[in-house]
CSV table of C-alpha atoms in Angstrom, one decimal:
chain,number,residue,atom,x,y,z
A,1,MET,CA,-60.5,55.2,35.5
A,2,ALA,CA,-63.4,55.2,37.9
A,3,SER,CA,-64.9,52.0,39.4
A,4,LEU,CA,-68.5,51.4,40.6
A,5,ARG,CA,-69.1,48.9,43.8
A,6,LYS,CA,-73.0,48.3,43.7
A,7,LYS,CA,-75.4,45.4,43.3
A,8,PRO,CA,-75.8,45.1,39.6
A,9,GLY,CA,-79.6,46.7,38.4
A,10,PRO,CA,-81.2,48.6,35.9
A,11,GLY,CA,-79.1,49.8,33.3
A,12,ILE,CA,-76.1,48.5,34.7
A,13,GLN,CA,-73.1,46.6,32.9
A,14,LYS,CA,-71.5,43.9,34.5
A,15,SER,CA,-67.3,43.0,34.3
A,16,TYR,CA,-65.6,41.5,36.1
A,17,TYR,CA,-62.1,42.4,37.1
A,18,GLY,CA,-60.2,39.4,38.8
A,19,ASP,CA,-62.2,38.1,41.6
A,20,GLU,CA,-64.1,41.9,42.5
A,21,ASP,CA,-67.4,42.6,40.9
A,22,THR,CA,-67.1,45.7,39.8
A,23,ALA,CA,-70.7,47.8,37.4
A,24,ARG,CA,-71.0,50.5,35.7
A,25,CYS,CA,-73.7,53.3,34.7
A,26,SER,CA,-75.0,52.8,31.3
A,27,ASP,CA,-75.6,56.7,31.5
A,28,CYS,CA,-72.3,57.7,33.0
A,29,HIS,CA,-69.5,55.8,30.9
A,30,ASN,CA,-66.6,58.8,31.5
A,31,LEU,CA,-66.3,59.3,34.6
A,32,SER,CA,-64.1,61.5,36.1
A,33,VAL,CA,-62.7,62.4,40.0
A,34,HIS,CA,-64.6,65.8,39.2
A,35,ASP,CA,-67.6,64.0,38.4
A,36,LEU,CA,-67.6,61.9,41.6
A,37,LEU,CA,-70.2,64.1,44.1
A,38,ALA,CA,-72.3,64.3,41.0
A,39,VAL,CA,-72.6,60.1,41.3
A,40,PRO,CA,-76.4,59.1,41.9
A,41,LYS,CA,-76.6,57.7,45.3
A,42,HIS,CA,-77.2,54.2,45.0
A,43,PHE,CA,-73.5,53.5,43.7
A,44,ASP,CA,-71.2,53.3,45.9
A,45,VAL,CA,-68.2,54.6,44.6
A,46,GLY,CA,-64.7,53.1,44.8
A,47,VAL,CA,-61.7,53.9,43.4
A,48,LYS,CA,-59.3,50.6,42.8
A,49,ASP,CA,-55.8,50.8,43.2
A,50,THR,CA,-53.0,51.2,40.2
A,51,GLU,CA,-50.8,48.6,40.6
A,52,GLU,CA,-54.1,45.8,41.2
A,53,SER,CA,-55.4,47.1,37.4
A,54,MET,CA,-52.5,46.9,35.4
A,55,ALA,CA,-51.9,43.6,36.9
A,56,ALA,CA,-55.6,42.2,35.9
A,57,ASP,CA,-55.4,43.7,32.3
A,58,THR,CA,-51.4,42.0,31.4
A,59,GLU,CA,-52.6,38.8,33.2
A,60,GLN,CA,-53.3,36.5,29.6
A,61,VAL,CA,-55.9,34.1,29.4
A,62,ARG,CA,-55.2,30.1,29.1
A,63,HIS,CA,-56.9,28.4,26.1
A,64,ARG,CA,-59.0,25.8,27.2
A,65,PRO,CA,-60.1,23.3,24.7
A,66,GLY,CA,-63.1,22.4,23.7
A,67,LEU,CA,-65.2,19.8,22.5
A,68,PHE,CA,-64.1,20.3,18.6
A,69,LYS,CA,-60.6,19.6,19.5
A,70,GLN,CA,-58.2,17.8,17.0
A,71,GLN,CA,-57.6,14.5,18.1
A,72,ASN,CA,-54.1,13.0,16.6
A,73,LYS,CA,-53.6,9.0,16.3
A,74,THR,CA,-51.4,7.2,18.2
A,75,HIS,CA,-48.6,5.0,16.9
A,76,LYS,CA,-49.2,1.6,15.9
A,77,THR,CA,-46.6,-1.1,16.5
A,78,GLY,CA,-48.5,-3.9,15.1
A,79,ARG,CA,-48.1,-7.5,16.7
A,80,HIS,CA,-45.4,-7.1,18.0
A,81,ARG,CA,-44.2,-4.6,21.6
A,82,SER,CA,-42.5,-1.4,21.1
A,83,LYS,CA,-38.9,-0.6,21.7
A,84,GLY,CA,-40.4,1.8,24.5
A,85,GLN,CA,-42.5,-1.2,26.4
A,86,LEU,CA,-40.1,-3.2,26.4
A,87,GLN,CA,-37.8,-0.9,28.2
A,88,LYS,CA,-40.6,0.0,30.8
A,89,GLU,CA,-41.1,-4.2,31.4
A,90,ALA,CA,-37.8,-4.4,31.0
A,91,ARG,CA,-37.0,-2.0,34.1
A,92,GLY,CA,-33.6,-1.3,33.6
A,93,ARG,CA,-32.3,-5.5,33.5
A,94,VAL,CA,-29.4,-6.4,30.2
A,95,GLY,CA,-30.5,-9.7,28.5
A,96,VAL,CA,-27.8,-12.7,29.0
A,97,LYS,CA,-26.9,-12.2,25.7
A,98,SER,CA,-26.9,-8.5,24.4
A,99,LEU,CA,-23.0,-7.0,24.4
A,100,THR,CA,-21.5,-4.3,25.7
A,101,THR,CA,-20.5,-1.3,24.2
A,102,LYS,CA,-17.2,-2.6,24.3
A,103,VAL,CA,-17.6,-5.5,22.7
A,104,LYS,CA,-19.4,-4.3,20.2
A,105,GLY,CA,-16.8,-1.4,19.6
A,106,LEU,CA,-18.8,1.7,20.0
A,107,LEU,CA,-16.5,4.4,20.3
A,108,LYS,CA,-17.1,7.8,22.2
A,109,ARG,CA,-17.3,10.3,20.5
A,110,GLN,CA,-13.4,11.7,21.6
A,111,GLU,CA,-12.5,8.3,20.5
A,112,ARG,CA,-13.8,8.5,18.1
A,113,ARG,CA,-12.0,11.8,16.5
A,114,ASN,CA,-9.1,10.4,18.1
A,115,GLN,CA,-8.9,7.3,15.5
A,116,ALA,CA,-9.4,9.4,12.8
A,117,TYR,CA,-7.3,11.7,13.4
A,118,GLN,CA,-4.3,8.6,13.5
A,119,VAL,CA,-6.0,7.3,10.0
A,120,ARG,CA,-5.4,10.6,8.9
A,121,LYS,CA,-1.8,10.7,10.1
A,122,ASP,CA,-1.0,7.0,9.2
A,123,LYS,CA,-2.3,7.9,5.7
A,124,ARG,CA,0.1,11.2,5.4
A,125,ASP,CA,3.1,8.8,6.6
A,126,GLU,CA,2.9,6.4,4.6
A,127,ILE,CA,2.7,8.7,1.8
A,128,LEU,CA,6.1,10.8,2.8
A,129,THR,CA,7.8,7.4,2.9
A,130,LYS,CA,6.9,6.4,0.3
A,131,LYS,CA,7.9,9.9,-2.0
A,132,ARG,CA,11.4,9.4,0.8
A,133,SER,CA,12.0,6.0,-0.7
A,134,ARG,CA,13.1,7.6,-3.6
A,135,GLY,CA,15.9,10.2,-4.5
A,136,ALA,CA,16.5,11.0,-1.4
A,137,GLN,CA,20.0,10.6,0.6
A,138,GLY,CA,20.4,6.7,1.8
A,139,SER,CA,17.5,5.6,-0.6
A,140,PRO,CA,17.6,4.8,-4.6
A,141,PRO,CA,17.9,7.6,-6.8
A,142,PHE,CA,15.1,8.4,-9.3
A,143,LEU,CA,15.3,5.8,-12.1
A,144,VAL,CA,14.2,8.2,-15.4
A,145,ALA,CA,14.2,6.0,-19.3
A,146,VAL,CA,13.7,8.8,-22.1
A,147,VAL,CA,12.4,7.1,-25.0
A,148,SER,CA,11.5,8.6,-28.2
A,149,LEU,CA,8.3,8.4,-29.9
A,150,CYS,CA,9.3,9.2,-33.3
A,151,LYS,CA,12.1,8.6,-35.6
A,152,GLY,CA,14.4,11.9,-35.8
A,153,LEU,CA,14.7,12.8,-32.2
A,154,ASP,CA,18.0,13.5,-30.5
A,155,PRO,CA,17.4,12.1,-27.0
A,156,ASP,CA,20.8,12.3,-26.1
A,157,ALA,CA,20.5,16.4,-27.1
A,158,ALA,CA,17.2,16.3,-24.2
A,159,LEU,CA,19.5,14.6,-21.5
A,160,GLN,CA,22.2,17.0,-21.9
A,161,LEU,CA,20.2,19.8,-21.3
A,162,ILE,CA,18.7,18.1,-18.1
A,163,ASN,CA,22.0,17.6,-16.7
A,164,THR,CA,23.1,21.2,-17.1
A,165,CYS,CA,20.4,22.7,-16.0
A,166,ASP,CA,21.4,23.2,-12.3
A,167,GLU,CA,24.4,24.9,-11.5
A,168,ASP,CA,25.6,23.4,-8.4
A,169,GLY,CA,24.7,19.5,-9.3
A,170,PHE,CA,27.2,16.9,-10.8
A,171,VAL,CA,26.4,13.9,-13.1
A,172,THR,CA,28.7,10.6,-13.3
A,173,VAL,CA,28.7,8.4,-16.3
A,174,ASN,CA,28.9,4.8,-15.5
A,175,ASP,CA,30.6,1.8,-18.1
A,176,LEU,CA,27.4,0.7,-19.0
A,177,GLY,CA,26.0,4.3,-20.4
A,178,ILE,CA,23.8,5.2,-17.2
A,179,TYR,CA,24.1,9.0,-16.3
A,180,HIS,CA,23.5,9.8,-12.3
A,181,LEU,CA,22.4,13.4,-11.7
A,182,SER,CA,22.8,14.9,-7.8
A,183,ILE,CA,21.0,18.4,-7.4
A,184,PRO,CA,22.4,19.0,-3.2
A,185,ARG,CA,19.4,22.1,-4.0
A,186,PHE,CA,16.4,19.9,-4.7
A,187,LYS,CA,18.0,17.3,-2.0
A,188,GLN,CA,17.2,14.4,-4.8
A,189,ARG,CA,19.2,11.8,-7.2
A,190,PHE,CA,18.3,11.2,-10.5
A,191,SER,CA,19.8,8.3,-13.0
A,192,PHE,CA,19.2,8.5,-16.6
A,193,VAL,CA,19.2,5.4,-19.1
A,194,ILE,CA,18.6,5.9,-23.0
A,195,PRO,CA,17.0,2.9,-24.7
A,196,ASP,CA,18.1,2.3,-28.5
A,197,TYR,CA,15.5,3.8,-30.9
A,198,GLY,CA,13.9,0.3,-32.4
A,199,ASN,CA,14.9,-1.7,-29.3
A,200,LEU,CA,11.5,-3.0,-28.7
A,201,TYR,CA,12.7,-5.7,-25.7
A,202,GLY,CA,15.1,-3.4,-24.6
A,203,LEU,CA,12.8,-0.7,-23.7
A,204,LEU,CA,10.5,-3.2,-22.3
A,205,ASP,CA,13.1,-4.3,-20.0
A,206,ILE,CA,13.8,-0.4,-19.0
A,207,ALA,CA,10.3,0.1,-18.4
A,208,LYS,CA,10.4,-2.7,-16.1
A,209,VAL,CA,12.8,-0.8,-13.5
A,210,ALA,CA,12.1,2.5,-13.8
A,211,ASP,CA,10.5,4.5,-12.4
A,212,ILE,CA,9.1,7.6,-14.5
A,213,VAL,CA,9.4,7.6,-18.6
A,214,ILE,CA,9.8,10.8,-20.1
A,215,PHE,CA,8.3,10.7,-23.6
A,216,LEU,CA,9.8,12.4,-26.7
A,217,VAL,CA,7.4,13.4,-29.0
A,218,SER,CA,7.9,15.3,-32.8
A,219,PRO,CA,5.8,18.7,-32.5
A,220,GLU,CA,5.1,18.1,-36.3
A,221,SER,CA,4.0,14.5,-36.5
A,222,GLY,CA,4.0,13.2,-33.0
A,223,VAL,CA,3.7,10.2,-32.3
A,224,ASP,CA,5.1,7.8,-35.0
A,225,ARG,CA,4.0,3.8,-35.7
A,226,TYR,CA,6.9,2.5,-33.7
A,227,GLY,CA,6.2,4.9,-30.9
A,228,GLU,CA,2.0,4.1,-30.8
A,229,HIS,CA,3.5,0.1,-30.8
A,230,CYS,CA,5.7,1.0,-28.0
A,231,LEU,CA,2.8,2.8,-26.0
A,232,SER,CA,0.6,-0.6,-27.0
A,233,CYS,CA,3.5,-2.7,-25.1
A,234,LEU,CA,4.2,-0.2,-22.4
A,235,PHE,CA,0.4,-0.2,-21.6
A,236,THR,CA,0.1,-4.0,-21.6
A,237,GLN,CA,2.7,-5.2,-19.3
A,238,GLY,CA,2.7,-1.6,-16.6
A,239,MET,CA,3.1,1.4,-17.3
A,240,PRO,CA,5.1,3.1,-14.4
A,241,SER,CA,4.9,7.3,-14.3
A,242,SER,CA,5.0,9.2,-17.6
A,243,LEU,CA,5.9,13.0,-18.6
A,244,ILE,CA,5.5,14.3,-22.6
A,245,ALA,CA,8.1,16.4,-23.7
A,246,VAL,CA,8.2,18.3,-27.1
A,247,GLN,CA,11.1,18.6,-28.2
A,248,GLY,CA,11.9,20.8,-30.7
A,249,LEU,CA,8.4,22.9,-30.4
A,250,LYS,CA,10.9,26.8,-29.8
A,251,LEU,CA,11.8,26.0,-33.7
A,252,LEU,CA,8.2,26.4,-34.9
A,253,PRO,CA,5.9,29.9,-35.1
A,254,VAL,CA,4.7,31.5,-32.4
A,255,LYS,CA,1.4,30.8,-34.2
A,256,LYS,CA,2.1,27.2,-34.7
A,257,GLN,CA,3.0,26.1,-32.1
A,258,GLY,CA,-0.4,26.6,-29.6
A,259,GLU,CA,-1.4,24.3,-33.0
A,260,ALA,CA,1.4,21.5,-32.2
A,261,LYS,CA,0.3,21.5,-28.6
A,262,ARG,CA,-2.7,20.7,-29.0
A,263,MET,CA,-2.5,18.1,-31.8
A,264,ILE,CA,-0.5,16.5,-30.1
A,265,HIS,CA,-2.7,16.7,-27.0
A,266,ARG,CA,-5.2,15.2,-29.1
A,267,GLN,CA,-3.6,12.2,-30.2
A,268,LEU,CA,-2.0,10.9,-27.3
A,269,GLU,CA,-5.7,12.2,-24.8
A,270,LYS,CA,-6.8,8.8,-24.9
A,271,ARG,CA,-3.4,7.5,-23.7
A,272,PHE,CA,-3.3,10.0,-21.5
A,273,PRO,CA,-6.0,11.6,-19.8
A,274,GLY,CA,-5.4,15.0,-18.9
A,275,VAL,CA,-1.8,14.8,-20.2
A,276,LYS,CA,-0.3,18.1,-19.9
A,277,CYS,CA,3.0,18.5,-22.4
A,278,HIS,CA,6.5,20.4,-21.1
A,279,SER,CA,8.9,22.1,-24.1
A,280,LEU,CA,11.8,20.6,-23.8
A,281,ASP,CA,14.3,23.3,-25.7
A,282,SER,CA,15.7,25.5,-23.3
A,283,VAL,CA,17.8,24.9,-19.9
A,284,GLN,CA,14.8,26.4,-18.2
A,285,ASP,CA,12.1,24.1,-19.8
A,286,ALA,CA,14.5,21.2,-18.4
A,287,LEU,CA,14.9,22.3,-14.7
A,288,VAL,CA,10.7,22.2,-15.3
A,289,ILE,CA,10.7,19.1,-15.8
A,290,LEU,CA,13.0,18.3,-13.1
A,291,ARG,CA,11.1,19.6,-10.6
A,292,SER,CA,8.1,17.5,-11.8
A,293,ILE,CA,10.5,14.7,-11.6
A,294,GLY,CA,11.0,15.0,-8.7
A,295,SER,CA,7.7,15.6,-6.8
A,296,GLN,CA,5.1,13.5,-9.6
A,297,LYS,CA,3.2,10.5,-7.7
A,298,LEU,CA,5.0,7.3,-9.2
A,299,ASN,CA,2.5,4.4,-10.1
A,300,SER,CA,2.8,1.2,-8.2
A,301,ILE,CA,3.2,-1.7,-10.2
A,302,ILE,CA,1.8,-5.0,-8.3
A,303,TYR,CA,4.4,-7.5,-9.7
A,304,ARG,CA,7.1,-5.4,-9.4
A,305,GLU,CA,6.4,-4.0,-5.7
A,306,ARG,CA,5.7,-7.2,-4.5
A,307,ARG,CA,9.3,-8.5,-5.7
A,308,PRO,CA,13.0,-7.0,-5.6
A,309,HIS,CA,14.4,-6.1,-8.2
A,310,MET,CA,17.4,-4.2,-9.8
A,311,LEU,CA,19.1,-2.3,-12.3
A,312,ALA,CA,22.7,-3.9,-13.2
A,313,GLU,CA,25.2,-0.9,-12.8
A,314,ASP,CA,28.6,-3.1,-12.9
A,315,VAL,CA,28.6,-6.5,-13.4
A,316,THR,CA,32.3,-8.7,-13.7
A,317,PHE,CA,32.8,-12.1,-13.3
A,318,GLU,CA,35.2,-14.1,-11.4
A,319,LEU,CA,36.6,-17.8,-12.2
A,320,ASN,CA,37.0,-19.9,-9.4
A,321,ASP,CA,39.6,-21.2,-11.3
A,322,GLU,CA,41.6,-20.5,-14.6
A,323,ASN,CA,41.1,-24.4,-16.0
A,324,VAL,CA,37.5,-24.1,-15.0
A,325,THR,CA,34.4,-22.1,-16.7
A,326,PHE,CA,32.6,-21.8,-13.4
A,327,GLY,CA,32.8,-18.4,-11.0
A,328,THR,CA,31.3,-15.9,-9.3
A,329,LEU,CA,29.1,-13.2,-10.7
A,330,LYS,CA,29.1,-9.9,-9.0
A,331,VAL,CA,26.1,-7.7,-9.8
A,332,SER,CA,26.4,-3.9,-8.3
A,333,GLY,CA,23.4,-1.8,-8.4
A,334,TYR,CA,20.2,0.1,-6.2
A,335,VAL,CA,18.0,-2.5,-4.6
A,336,ARG,CA,14.2,-1.8,-5.7
A,337,GLY,CA,11.1,-2.5,-4.5
A,338,HIS,CA,10.5,-4.9,-1.8
A,339,ALA,CA,13.2,-6.3,0.5
A,340,LEU,CA,16.0,-8.7,-0.9
A,341,SER,CA,17.3,-12.0,1.1
A,342,VAL,CA,20.4,-13.9,0.6
A,343,ASN,CA,18.4,-17.2,0.6
A,344,SER,CA,16.5,-16.6,-2.2
A,345,LEU,CA,16.6,-17.1,-6.0
A,346,ILE,CA,17.6,-14.6,-8.2
A,347,HIS,CA,16.7,-14.4,-12.2
A,348,ILE,CA,18.8,-12.9,-15.0
A,349,PRO,CA,16.6,-12.3,-18.1
A,350,GLY,CA,17.6,-14.0,-20.8
A,351,TRP,CA,20.1,-16.6,-18.5
A,352,ASP,CA,18.5,-18.3,-15.6
A,353,THR,CA,18.0,-18.5,-12.4
A,354,TYR,CA,20.9,-18.5,-9.4
A,355,GLN,CA,21.8,-18.8,-6.6
A,356,MET,CA,23.1,-15.8,-3.7
A,357,ILE,CA,26.4,-16.5,-2.2
A,358,GLN,CA,26.1,-13.2,0.0
A,359,ILE,CA,25.3,-9.4,-0.5
A,360,ASP,CA,27.5,-6.1,0.9
A,361,ALA,CA,26.6,-3.1,1.4
A,362,PRO,CA,29.2,-0.7,-0.6
A,363,VAL,CA,29.5,2.9,-0.3
A,364,ASP,CA,27.6,4.4,-2.2
A,365,PRO,CA,29.1,5.9,-5.8
A,366,TYR,CA,26.6,8.2,-6.4
A,367,PRO,CA,26.3,10.1,-3.1
A,368,LEU,CA,23.9,13.5,-3.1
A,369,GLN,CA,27.2,15.8,-1.9
A,370,GLN,CA,30.2,15.5,-4.7
A,371,ARG,CA,33.5,14.5,-2.0
A,372,ALA,CA,35.9,16.9,-4.2
A,373,SER,CA,35.1,20.5,-5.4
A,374,ARG,CA,34.9,20.4,-9.1
A,375,SER,CA,33.1,22.9,-11.5
A,376,HIS,CA,30.3,21.0,-13.6
A,377,SER,CA,31.3,20.5,-16.8
A,378,VAL,CA,30.7,17.3,-19.4
A,379,GLU,CA,34.4,17.3,-20.0
A,380,ASN,CA,34.7,16.7,-16.2
A,381,MET,CA,32.4,14.5,-15.3
A,382,ILE,CA,33.6,12.0,-12.6
A,383,SER,CA,33.5,7.9,-13.8
A,384,SER,CA,33.0,4.7,-12.4
A,385,GLU,CA,36.7,3.8,-11.6
A,386,SER,CA,37.6,6.5,-10.1
A,387,THR,CA,34.9,5.9,-7.7
A,388,LYS,CA,35.6,2.5,-6.9
A,389,GLN,CA,39.3,3.2,-6.2
A,390,MET,CA,38.0,5.9,-3.8
A,391,ASP,CA,35.8,4.3,-2.2
A,392,THR,CA,37.2,0.3,-0.9
A,393,SER,CA,35.5,-0.3,2.0
A,394,ILE,CA,32.7,-2.9,1.7
A,395,MET,CA,30.5,-4.6,4.7
A,396,ILE,CA,29.2,-7.9,4.3
A,397,LEU,CA,25.0,-7.8,4.8
A,398,GLU,CA,23.9,-11.1,4.4
A,399,CYS,CA,25.9,-14.8,3.9
A,400,ALA,CA,23.6,-17.4,2.2
A,401,ASP,CA,22.8,-20.2,5.1
A,402,PRO,CA,22.8,-23.8,2.8
A,403,GLN,CA,19.6,-25.5,5.2
A,404,GLN,CA,17.4,-22.3,4.6
A,405,GLN,CA,19.0,-20.9,0.7
A,406,GLU,CA,16.0,-22.7,-1.7
A,407,SER,CA,17.0,-24.9,-4.4
A,408,LEU,CA,17.5,-24.9,-7.9
A,409,GLN,CA,15.4,-28.0,-8.6
A,410,ALA,CA,12.3,-26.8,-10.2
A,411,GLU,CA,10.9,-30.0,-11.1
A,412,VAL,CA,9.7,-32.9,-8.7
A,413,ILE,CA,10.9,-36.2,-9.1
A,414,PRO,CA,9.2,-39.1,-8.1
A,415,ASP,CA,9.6,-41.0,-5.7
A,416,PRO,CA,8.7,-44.2,-5.7
A,417,MET,CA,8.3,-45.6,-2.4
A,418,GLU,CA,6.2,-42.5,-1.2
A,419,GLY,CA,2.7,-42.7,-1.1
A,420,GLU,CA,0.0,-45.3,-3.0
A,421,GLN,CA,1.6,-46.1,-6.7
A,422,THR,CA,-1.4,-46.9,-8.8
A,423,TRP,CA,0.0,-47.6,-12.1
A,424,PRO,CA,0.7,-51.4,-12.2
A,425,THR,CA,4.2,-53.3,-12.9
A,426,GLU,CA,4.4,-55.1,-15.9
A,427,GLU,CA,5.2,-58.5,-13.4
A,428,GLU,CA,1.6,-57.7,-12.8
A,429,LEU,CA,0.3,-57.3,-16.2
A,430,ALA,CA,1.7,-59.9,-17.4
A,431,GLU,CA,0.1,-62.4,-14.8
A,432,ALA,CA,-3.0,-60.5,-15.5
A,433,GLU,CA,-2.7,-61.6,-18.9
A,434,GLU,CA,-2.1,-65.1,-18.1
A,435,SER,CA,-4.9,-65.1,-16.2
A,436,CYS,CA,-7.7,-63.9,-18.5
A,437,LYS,CA,-8.3,-66.4,-20.8
A,438,LYS,CA,-9.7,-65.3,-24.5
A,439,MET,CA,-13.6,-66.7,-24.8
A,440,VAL,CA,-14.3,-67.7,-28.0
A,441,LYS,CA,-17.8,-66.9,-29.3
A,442,LYS,CA,-20.1,-66.8,-32.0
A,443,VAL,CA,-21.4,-63.6,-33.1
A,444,PRO,CA,-23.0,-61.9,-36.7
A,445,LYS,CA,-20.2,-61.4,-39.3
A,446,GLY,CA,-19.8,-57.7,-39.2
A,447,THR,CA,-20.2,-57.2,-35.4
A,448,SER,CA,-17.9,-55.2,-33.7
A,449,ASP,CA,-15.9,-55.6,-30.6
A,450,TYR,CA,-18.6,-53.3,-28.7
A,451,GLN,CA,-21.7,-54.8,-29.8
A,452,ALA,CA,-20.2,-58.5,-29.0
A,453,SER,CA,-19.4,-57.7,-25.4
A,454,TRP,CA,-22.9,-57.1,-25.0
A,455,ILE,CA,-24.0,-60.7,-26.8
A,456,VAL,CA,-24.4,-63.4,-23.8
A,457,ASP,CA,-23.6,-66.2,-25.0
A,458,GLU,CA,-25.5,-69.2,-25.5
A,459,GLN,CA,-23.6,-71.8,-23.9
A,460,SER,CA,-23.6,-70.3,-20.3
A,461,GLU,CA,-27.4,-69.0,-20.7
A,462,SER,CA,-28.3,-73.0,-21.0
A,463,ASP,CA,-26.5,-73.5,-18.4
A,464,GLU,CA,-27.9,-71.5,-15.8
A,465,GLU,CA,-31.5,-72.6,-16.5
A,466,LEU,CA,-30.0,-76.4,-16.0
A,467,SER,CA,-29.0,-75.4,-13.0
A,468,ASP,CA,-32.1,-73.8,-11.8
A,469,GLU,CA,-34.1,-77.1,-13.2
A,470,VAL,CA,-32.6,-78.9,-11.4
A,471,ARG,CA,-32.2,-77.0,-8.4
A,472,CYS,CA,-36.6,-77.5,-8.8
A,473,LEU,CA,-36.2,-80.4,-8.8
A,474,GLY,CA,-34.4,-81.3,-6.1
A,475,TYR,CA,-36.8,-79.4,-3.9
A,476,PHE,CA,-40.0,-81.1,-4.8
A,477,SER,CA,-38.6,-84.6,-4.9
A,478,HIS,CA,-37.2,-83.4,-1.1
A,479,ARG,CA,-40.8,-82.4,-0.8
């Protein structure tokens, strides 16, 4: 494109290219390099550099606000000064009462991350410690109660399936009928107790110390009236962790098994939300239940966790003298819950509260690993007497201190020399009766003692008036 340098004249359009004024003839809009010689003489023809023309074309024009631009309202802080104004006036000075971030407990981002990591780690360690507190070597085994909620079920057969579900496991039975099952593959130990059907108080006593309760239900009738009553009492006392096992489900036709499960689910859904019914008819079913017991979360019962408790597995009584009926009761078992102190009192349900002499730690009679290689069968179960003969070493943990031991006195005996005695003695009562003379008043007939106490005696009233008159006369005579 050609640009023409000349003062604008008639028929000339004025345009601006940068800071220079250029003009173009209105008659010759399309000029080429070959037509430059034919341009009229009154034009001063010149060609701009290509770089300058491109720079002028690409330059953006800035927007300049006009008279009608938008005016936004400023923020009104009200009667008080804004935070920014206060900071400007303070000029970096800190008030005397202002607390530092350290005192306020404000943490940085990395510190907050570390704190959250430590909280997660503590919770994880707490859960793992709680899981390892049952079933492992050096901790009490899982105490499981097998309870029948319907008449006609066989809890002994169910326990027999559980005891024989693992080939490497071995069973030990003590004198009180408690079954101890040790499975090295799971690295867990279990203790099973079967309360008698119909003995409600025995069931409640076992549920106080049991970790898990296995409820056996019938596939035909589910839970009977006695079972409902037992569940109500257990929930009132405090229900531990529980499992529902259906015994005899495989005996029903295949088409009726699903219907029986749904019936039991509807019956127990109110008491056990999201209940899962396990079948207990084969060794595989028993192994599934055993795995569920070892991995299930244990419910914490407050009154039980705050106190030490123990299920007696061996009880012996030794007389102090042959001619005396007093002696020492030795109770063996696994202590669960809170730590047990020898200076505290121990309560035996149905008997009384007693003091302890000492706490011993014998060798565990039901270890996780079997001491001798024996074939697993019910006939070759280890008896408690043989385990006592094998392990005779006993370690004394703690002996009672008479100065720190709790007293058996349950009621406070009042001391007559301690504090103020507000109750008067017999001598003081006799003196009060002698000093108080009975005053005879004339009262209307039918007046009660309470009404007579409000009637003022006329004689005393007249004596008061007479004394007032005498005082007045004496006053005037004196004047």
